[in-house]
Amino acid sequence: MAAAARARVAHLLRQLQRAACQCPTHSHTYSQAPGLSPSGKTTDYAFEMAVSNIRYGAGVTKEVGMDLQNMGAKNVCLMTDKNLSQLPPVQVAMDSLVKNGIPFTVYDNVRVEPTDASFMEAIEFAQKGAFDAYVAVGGGSTMDTCKAANLYASSPHSDFLDYVSAPIGKGKPVSVPLKPLIAVPTTSGTGSETTGVAIFDYEHLKVKTGIASRAIKPTLGLIDPLHTLHMPARVVANSGFDVLCHALESYTALPYHLRSPCPSNPITRPAYQGSNPISDIWAIHALRIVAKYLKRAVRNPDDLEARSHMHLASAFAGIGFGNAGVHLCHGMSYPISGLVKTYKAKDYNVDHPLVPHGLSVVLTSPAVFTFTAQMFPERHLETAEILGADTRTTRIQDAGLVLADTLRKFLFDLDVDDGLAAIGYSKADIPALVKGTLPQERVTKLAPRPQSEEDLAALFEASMKLY
């Protein structure tokens, strides 16, 4: 790393660390005291765990036809994307459906990093097909598209924005019954097989947003580690970074009992509730697996042990963040993906510019955790230690800087692009990136430390160059 660049990044990060005003009006510890929120409404007092049923095992995909038969399915929609439709995971699923006499129709037009338009196309297909069950074989893009198709086919009179998270959509609770959905993940990243979240690019505003409701989570996730052997190295790395940030963000999120407002009815309690004792266990365990196995999984495509563990870690982190939520890395990642110019990631066979989700999330992580470590520094230090830092002599006030350095080394070892500048952004883009982050309140409000537009701008600037 050039000395000048390192000094500049360190200076920006120190500024971010010092930037929090500690007066009673602005101090987070004061305004988020248990029992009262800034608006005067009480904070939440409960959390709940919602997770799909999960079945894990090498070759478990061949059971999908039996599952559908057991459900009494007579007209199934199998969703995937054009690349995967030619690969063994989809073939194994289709063979199982045929063997068990399940009538099915394939929809293979899922877009990698879906948009509102690609969601609508899948929704229209689902509405016309009148399916009684769904199977999603693919990464997060496929699983999320299938969740949306199932939701709007089950609620045909709803407007598209009805269930989209506020402030972009209306964020209405889902009260209609959905059809069974079996998710078969082929990447080790999103954890979407466990969660009630579906993410897409809202093209009109050039921002990512989503639908978040426990009602849309899959009925069953079939986690088959054999599928991970088809992932190219950069796909393994980028999906692994999503697991890394799911674990780090959910573990350092605002605790559930400091989140406001307290719901007046349990149906309005958000899926993303804040860190909680059960999610913490899943997040920390996922982080330990990432620390031990991600580099091996990236470097050796035949390392079934490493890739199997990462496949499970994805689900573990999904159980954690699916109930606790994520915060700034994800909130800031959505405009990084949505405003992409010409960057096309290696190993992704797509016909459009693409910043893979995991990459867009991890590039801001050193700056973000330097910023958030003022709140709950012990947790930040604990995660740095899990990722390999020697923290025996570290001062607690340096927790953020130590975690940031640990992350930078981790990313450098895995050949990650050198910050936002390396994927096509410059200082001139910062106002647009900040503007694209502001609507992400569903996640940014879960950051343990509140952030102003100036804070966000400084975080983006500190993320332009990593090394």
CSV table of C-alpha atoms in Angstrom, one decimal, residues 50-378:
chain,number,residue,atom,x,y,z
A,50,ALA,CA,-38.4,-17.2,12.3
A,51,VAL,CA,-36.5,-19.5,10.1
A,52,SER,CA,-37.2,-22.0,7.2
A,53,ASN,CA,-36.9,-25.7,7.8
A,54,ILE,CA,-33.5,-26.7,6.7
A,55,ARG,CA,-32.2,-30.1,5.5
A,56,TYR,CA,-28.4,-30.5,4.9
A,57,GLY,CA,-26.5,-33.3,3.2
A,58,ALA,CA,-24.5,-34.1,0.1
A,59,GLY,CA,-27.0,-35.2,-2.6
A,60,VAL,CA,-30.1,-34.0,-0.7
A,61,THR,CA,-31.5,-32.3,-3.8
A,62,LYS,CA,-32.7,-35.6,-5.1
A,63,GLU,CA,-35.3,-35.6,-2.3
A,64,VAL,CA,-37.1,-32.5,-3.7
A,65,GLY,CA,-39.6,-34.6,-5.8
A,66,MET,CA,-40.6,-36.7,-2.8
A,67,ASP,CA,-41.1,-33.5,-0.7
A,68,LEU,CA,-43.4,-32.1,-3.4
A,69,GLN,CA,-45.3,-35.4,-3.6
A,70,ASN,CA,-45.7,-35.4,0.2
A,71,MET,CA,-47.1,-31.8,-0.1
A,72,GLY,CA,-49.6,-33.0,-2.8
A,73,ALA,CA,-48.2,-30.6,-5.4
A,74,LYS,CA,-49.7,-31.0,-8.9
A,75,ASN,CA,-48.4,-28.0,-10.8
A,76,VAL,CA,-44.9,-26.8,-9.8
A,77,CYS,CA,-42.9,-23.8,-11.0
A,78,LEU,CA,-39.1,-24.4,-11.0
A,79,MET,CA,-37.2,-21.1,-11.1
A,80,THR,CA,-33.5,-20.7,-12.1
A,81,ASP,CA,-31.3,-18.6,-14.3
A,82,LYS,CA,-30.0,-19.2,-17.8
A,83,ASN,CA,-26.5,-20.2,-16.7
A,84,LEU,CA,-27.6,-22.6,-14.0
A,85,SER,CA,-30.3,-24.2,-16.2
A,86,GLN,CA,-27.5,-26.0,-18.1
A,87,LEU,CA,-25.7,-27.2,-14.9
A,88,PRO,CA,-26.1,-30.3,-12.7
A,89,PRO,CA,-28.0,-28.7,-9.8
A,90,VAL,CA,-31.0,-27.9,-12.0
A,91,GLN,CA,-30.7,-31.3,-13.7
A,92,VAL,CA,-30.7,-33.2,-10.4
A,93,ALA,CA,-33.8,-31.3,-9.2
A,94,MET,CA,-35.7,-31.9,-12.5
A,95,ASP,CA,-34.8,-35.6,-12.5
A,96,SER,CA,-36.2,-35.9,-9.0
A,97,LEU,CA,-39.5,-34.2,-10.1
A,98,VAL,CA,-39.8,-36.4,-13.2
A,99,LYS,CA,-39.0,-39.6,-11.1
A,100,ASN,CA,-41.7,-38.7,-8.6
A,101,GLY,CA,-44.3,-37.8,-11.2
A,102,ILE,CA,-44.5,-34.1,-10.4
A,103,PRO,CA,-45.8,-31.9,-13.3
A,104,PHE,CA,-43.6,-28.8,-13.5
A,105,THR,CA,-42.8,-25.8,-15.7
A,106,VAL,CA,-39.3,-24.2,-15.8
A,107,TYR,CA,-38.8,-20.4,-15.6
A,108,ASP,CA,-35.1,-19.7,-16.4
A,109,ASN,CA,-35.3,-16.0,-17.0
A,110,VAL,CA,-34.1,-14.9,-13.5
A,111,ARG,CA,-31.8,-11.9,-13.7
A,112,VAL,CA,-28.6,-12.0,-11.7
A,113,GLU,CA,-29.0,-9.0,-9.3
A,114,PRO,CA,-32.8,-8.7,-10.1
A,115,THR,CA,-34.6,-5.5,-10.9
A,116,ASP,CA,-38.2,-4.5,-10.3
A,117,ALA,CA,-38.8,-5.3,-14.0
A,118,SER,CA,-37.3,-8.8,-13.8
A,119,PHE,CA,-39.4,-9.4,-10.6
A,120,MET,CA,-42.5,-8.3,-12.5
A,121,GLU,CA,-41.8,-10.6,-15.4
A,122,ALA,CA,-41.5,-13.6,-13.0
A,123,ILE,CA,-44.6,-12.5,-11.1
A,124,GLU,CA,-46.6,-12.4,-14.3
A,125,PHE,CA,-45.4,-15.9,-15.2
A,126,ALA,CA,-46.4,-17.1,-11.8
A,127,GLN,CA,-49.8,-15.5,-11.9
A,128,LYS,CA,-50.6,-17.0,-15.3
A,129,GLY,CA,-49.3,-20.4,-14.3
A,130,ALA,CA,-51.5,-20.8,-11.2
A,131,PHE,CA,-48.8,-22.9,-9.5
A,132,ASP,CA,-49.4,-24.8,-6.3
A,133,ALA,CA,-45.8,-25.0,-5.3
A,134,TYR,CA,-42.4,-23.5,-6.2
A,135,VAL,CA,-38.8,-24.7,-6.4
A,136,ALA,CA,-36.0,-22.2,-6.6
A,137,VAL,CA,-32.6,-23.6,-7.7
A,138,GLY,CA,-29.9,-20.9,-7.6
A,139,GLY,CA,-28.2,-18.1,-5.7
A,140,GLY,CA,-29.9,-15.3,-3.8
A,141,SER,CA,-31.2,-13.7,-7.1
A,142,THR,CA,-33.2,-16.8,-7.9
A,143,MET,CA,-34.5,-17.4,-4.4
A,144,ASP,CA,-35.5,-13.8,-4.0
A,145,THR,CA,-37.2,-13.7,-7.4
A,146,CYS,CA,-39.2,-16.9,-6.5
A,147,LYS,CA,-40.3,-15.4,-3.1
A,148,ALA,CA,-41.6,-12.3,-4.9
A,149,ALA,CA,-43.4,-14.4,-7.6
A,150,ASN,CA,-45.0,-16.6,-4.9
A,151,LEU,CA,-46.1,-13.5,-2.9
A,152,TYR,CA,-47.7,-11.5,-5.7
A,153,ALA,CA,-49.3,-14.6,-7.4
A,154,SER,CA,-50.9,-15.3,-4.0
A,155,SER,CA,-52.0,-11.7,-3.7
A,156,PRO,CA,-52.9,-10.9,-7.3
A,157,HIS,CA,-54.8,-7.6,-6.5
A,158,SER,CA,-51.9,-6.0,-4.7
A,159,ASP,CA,-49.9,-3.2,-6.2
A,160,PHE,CA,-46.2,-4.0,-6.6
A,161,LEU,CA,-45.1,-1.3,-4.1
A,162,ASP,CA,-47.6,-2.5,-1.5
A,163,TYR,CA,-45.2,-5.0,0.1
A,164,VAL,CA,-41.9,-3.2,-0.8
A,165,SER,CA,-40.2,-1.8,2.3
A,166,ALA,CA,-40.8,1.9,3.2
A,167,PRO,CA,-39.9,4.6,2.3
A,168,ILE,CA,-39.8,3.4,-1.3
A,169,GLY,CA,-42.8,1.2,-1.0
A,170,LYS,CA,-45.7,1.0,1.5
A,171,GLY,CA,-44.3,-1.8,3.6
A,172,LYS,CA,-47.7,-3.4,4.2
A,173,PRO,CA,-47.7,-6.6,6.4
A,174,VAL,CA,-48.4,-9.8,4.4
A,175,SER,CA,-51.6,-11.4,5.6
A,176,VAL,CA,-52.4,-13.7,2.6
A,177,PRO,CA,-51.4,-17.4,2.7
A,178,LEU,CA,-48.5,-18.3,0.3
A,179,LYS,CA,-47.8,-21.6,-1.6
A,180,PRO,CA,-45.0,-23.9,-0.5
A,181,LEU,CA,-41.5,-22.9,-1.7
A,182,ILE,CA,-38.5,-25.2,-1.6
A,183,ALA,CA,-35.2,-23.3,-2.0
A,184,VAL,CA,-32.1,-25.1,-3.2
A,185,PRO,CA,-29.1,-22.7,-2.8
A,186,THR,CA,-26.2,-23.1,-5.2
A,187,THR,CA,-24.0,-20.4,-3.8
A,188,SER,CA,-22.7,-19.9,-0.2
A,189,GLY,CA,-23.6,-16.4,0.6
A,190,THR,CA,-27.0,-14.9,0.7
A,191,GLY,CA,-28.6,-17.3,3.2
A,192,SER,CA,-31.8,-16.6,1.4
A,193,GLU,CA,-33.0,-20.1,1.9
A,194,THR,CA,-33.6,-19.2,5.6
A,195,THR,CA,-35.0,-15.7,5.4
A,196,GLY,CA,-38.1,-13.7,4.6
A,197,VAL,CA,-36.3,-11.1,2.5
A,198,ALA,CA,-36.2,-10.5,-1.2
A,199,ILE,CA,-33.9,-7.8,-2.6
A,200,PHE,CA,-34.0,-6.1,-6.0
A,201,ASP,CA,-32.9,-3.0,-7.9
A,202,TYR,CA,-35.6,-0.3,-8.1
A,203,GLU,CA,-34.5,1.0,-11.5
A,204,HIS,CA,-36.5,4.2,-11.4
A,205,LEU,CA,-34.5,5.5,-8.4
A,206,LYS,CA,-31.3,3.5,-9.2
A,207,VAL,CA,-31.4,2.0,-5.6
A,208,LYS,CA,-31.7,-1.5,-4.2
A,209,THR,CA,-34.6,-2.1,-1.9
A,210,GLY,CA,-36.6,-5.2,-1.0
A,211,ILE,CA,-39.5,-7.0,0.6
A,212,ALA,CA,-39.1,-8.1,4.2
A,213,SER,CA,-41.7,-10.4,5.8
A,214,ARG,CA,-41.5,-13.6,7.7
A,215,ALA,CA,-44.5,-14.8,5.5
A,216,ILE,CA,-42.3,-15.1,2.4
A,217,LYS,CA,-39.5,-17.3,3.8
A,218,PRO,CA,-39.2,-20.7,2.1
A,219,THR,CA,-41.0,-23.6,3.5
A,220,LEU,CA,-37.8,-25.7,3.2
A,221,GLY,CA,-34.2,-25.1,2.3
A,222,LEU,CA,-32.3,-28.0,0.8
A,223,ILE,CA,-28.6,-27.3,1.5
A,224,ASP,CA,-26.6,-29.6,-0.8
A,225,PRO,CA,-22.8,-29.0,-0.6
A,226,LEU,CA,-22.3,-30.8,-3.9
A,227,HIS,CA,-23.6,-27.7,-5.7
A,228,THR,CA,-20.8,-25.6,-4.4
A,229,LEU,CA,-18.3,-27.5,-6.6
A,230,HIS,CA,-19.7,-25.7,-9.6
A,231,MET,CA,-18.9,-22.2,-8.3
A,232,PRO,CA,-15.9,-20.3,-9.9
A,233,ALA,CA,-13.4,-18.8,-7.5
A,234,ARG,CA,-14.6,-15.2,-7.5
A,235,VAL,CA,-18.2,-16.3,-7.0
A,236,VAL,CA,-17.0,-18.3,-3.9
A,237,ALA,CA,-15.1,-15.2,-2.6
A,238,ASN,CA,-17.9,-12.7,-3.2
A,239,SER,CA,-20.6,-14.9,-1.8
A,240,GLY,CA,-18.3,-15.6,1.2
A,241,PHE,CA,-17.9,-11.9,1.8
A,242,ASP,CA,-21.7,-11.7,2.1
A,243,VAL,CA,-21.6,-14.3,4.8
A,244,LEU,CA,-18.8,-12.4,6.5
A,245,CYS,CA,-20.7,-9.1,6.6
A,246,HIS,CA,-24.0,-10.8,7.5
A,247,ALA,CA,-22.3,-12.2,10.6
A,248,LEU,CA,-20.4,-9.0,11.5
A,249,GLU,CA,-23.3,-6.6,11.0
A,250,SER,CA,-25.9,-8.7,12.8
A,251,TYR,CA,-23.6,-9.2,15.8
A,252,THR,CA,-22.8,-5.5,16.0
A,253,ALA,CA,-26.4,-4.2,15.2
A,254,LEU,CA,-28.4,-2.1,17.6
A,255,PRO,CA,-29.8,-4.5,20.3
A,256,TYR,CA,-33.4,-5.4,19.8
A,257,HIS,CA,-34.5,-3.8,23.1
A,258,LEU,CA,-33.1,-0.4,21.9
A,259,ARG,CA,-35.0,-0.5,18.6
A,260,SER,CA,-38.0,1.8,18.3
A,261,PRO,CA,-40.9,2.0,18.0
A,262,CYS,CA,-42.3,-0.9,19.9
A,263,PRO,CA,-44.9,-2.6,17.6
A,264,SER,CA,-48.5,-2.2,18.6
A,265,ASN,CA,-49.2,-5.6,17.1
A,266,PRO,CA,-46.8,-8.5,16.6
A,267,ILE,CA,-47.5,-8.6,12.8
A,268,THR,CA,-45.8,-5.3,12.5
A,269,ARG,CA,-42.6,-6.3,14.4
A,270,PRO,CA,-40.0,-6.2,11.6
A,271,ALA,CA,-38.1,-9.2,10.4
A,272,TYR,CA,-34.9,-7.3,11.1
A,273,GLN,CA,-35.2,-6.7,14.9
A,274,GLY,CA,-31.7,-5.9,16.1
A,275,SER,CA,-29.0,-8.1,17.7
A,276,ASN,CA,-30.4,-10.6,20.1
A,277,PRO,CA,-29.0,-13.5,22.1
A,278,ILE,CA,-30.1,-16.3,19.6
A,279,SER,CA,-28.9,-14.5,16.5
A,280,ASP,CA,-25.6,-13.8,18.2
A,281,ILE,CA,-24.9,-17.5,18.5
A,282,TRP,CA,-25.4,-18.1,14.8
A,283,ALA,CA,-23.5,-15.0,13.7
A,284,ILE,CA,-20.4,-15.8,15.8
A,285,HIS,CA,-20.4,-19.5,14.7
A,286,ALA,CA,-20.7,-18.4,11.0
A,287,LEU,CA,-17.8,-16.0,11.5
A,288,ARG,CA,-15.6,-18.7,12.9
A,289,ILE,CA,-16.3,-20.9,9.8
A,290,VAL,CA,-15.5,-18.0,7.5
A,291,ALA,CA,-12.2,-17.4,9.3
A,292,LYS,CA,-11.2,-21.0,9.0
A,293,TYR,CA,-12.5,-22.0,5.6
A,294,LEU,CA,-13.2,-19.1,3.2
A,295,LYS,CA,-9.6,-18.8,1.9
A,296,ARG,CA,-9.4,-22.6,1.3
A,297,ALA,CA,-12.8,-22.6,-0.5
A,298,VAL,CA,-11.7,-19.8,-2.8
A,299,ARG,CA,-8.3,-21.3,-3.6
A,300,ASN,CA,-9.2,-24.9,-4.2
A,301,PRO,CA,-12.4,-25.7,-6.2
A,302,ASP,CA,-12.1,-29.4,-5.2
A,303,ASP,CA,-11.9,-28.7,-1.4
A,304,LEU,CA,-15.3,-30.2,-0.6
A,305,GLU,CA,-14.7,-29.9,3.2
A,306,ALA,CA,-14.1,-26.1,2.9
A,307,ARG,CA,-16.9,-25.5,0.4
A,308,SER,CA,-19.3,-27.6,2.5
A,309,HIS,CA,-18.6,-25.7,5.6
A,310,MET,CA,-19.1,-22.3,3.8
A,311,HIS,CA,-22.4,-23.6,2.5
A,312,LEU,CA,-23.5,-24.3,6.0
A,313,ALA,CA,-22.0,-21.0,7.2
A,314,SER,CA,-24.2,-19.1,4.7
A,315,ALA,CA,-27.3,-20.7,6.3
A,316,PHE,CA,-26.0,-20.1,9.9
A,317,ALA,CA,-25.4,-16.4,9.1
A,318,GLY,CA,-28.9,-16.3,7.4
A,319,ILE,CA,-30.6,-17.5,10.6
A,320,GLY,CA,-28.7,-14.8,12.5
A,321,PHE,CA,-29.2,-11.8,10.2
A,322,GLY,CA,-32.6,-12.9,9.1
A,323,ASN,CA,-33.9,-12.1,12.6
A,324,ALA,CA,-31.3,-9.5,13.8
A,325,GLY,CA,-30.8,-7.6,10.5
A,326,VAL,CA,-27.8,-6.0,8.9
A,327,HIS,CA,-26.7,-2.3,8.9
A,328,LEU,CA,-24.3,0.0,7.2
A,329,CYS,CA,-22.3,-2.3,4.9
A,330,HIS,CA,-25.5,-3.5,3.4
A,331,GLY,CA,-27.2,-0.1,3.4
A,332,MET,CA,-24.3,1.5,1.6
A,333,SER,CA,-23.9,-1.5,-0.8
A,334,TYR,CA,-27.2,-1.0,-2.5
A,335,PRO,CA,-26.2,2.2,-4.3
A,336,ILE,CA,-22.8,0.7,-5.0
A,337,SER,CA,-24.5,-2.1,-6.9
A,338,GLY,CA,-27.3,0.1,-8.3
A,339,LEU,CA,-25.2,2.9,-9.7
A,340,VAL,CA,-22.6,0.6,-11.4
A,341,LYS,CA,-21.2,2.1,-14.6
A,342,THR,CA,-19.1,-0.4,-16.6
A,343,TYR,CA,-17.6,-2.7,-14.1
A,344,LYS,CA,-18.1,-6.4,-14.9
A,345,ALA,CA,-16.9,-8.8,-12.2
A,346,LYS,CA,-14.6,-11.7,-13.2
A,347,ASP,CA,-16.2,-15.2,-13.3
A,348,TYR,CA,-19.8,-13.9,-13.7
A,349,ASN,CA,-21.4,-14.8,-17.0
A,350,VAL,CA,-23.7,-11.8,-17.5
A,351,ASP,CA,-24.5,-9.4,-20.3
A,352,HIS,CA,-24.7,-6.3,-18.1
A,353,PRO,CA,-22.3,-4.3,-15.8
A,354,LEU,CA,-22.3,-6.0,-12.4
A,355,VAL,CA,-20.9,-5.4,-9.0
A,356,PRO,CA,-21.6,-8.7,-7.2
A,357,HIS,CA,-23.6,-8.1,-4.0
A,358,GLY,CA,-20.9,-9.6,-1.7
A,359,LEU,CA,-18.2,-7.4,-3.2
A,360,SER,CA,-20.4,-4.2,-2.9
A,361,VAL,CA,-21.0,-5.0,0.8
A,362,VAL,CA,-17.4,-5.8,1.9
A,363,LEU,CA,-15.6,-2.9,0.2
A,364,THR,CA,-17.0,-0.5,2.9
A,365,SER,CA,-16.5,-2.8,5.8
A,366,PRO,CA,-13.1,-1.4,7.1
A,367,ALA,CA,-14.5,2.1,7.2
A,368,VAL,CA,-17.9,1.1,8.6
A,369,PHE,CA,-16.6,-0.9,11.6
A,370,THR,CA,-14.1,1.8,12.4
A,371,PHE,CA,-17.2,4.1,12.6
A,372,THR,CA,-19.5,1.8,14.6
A,373,ALA,CA,-16.9,0.5,17.1
A,374,GLN,CA,-17.6,3.4,19.5
A,375,MET,CA,-20.7,1.5,20.4
A,376,PHE,CA,-20.1,-2.0,21.7
A,377,PRO,CA,-16.3,-1.9,21.1
A,378,GLU,CA,-16.0,-5.3,22.9
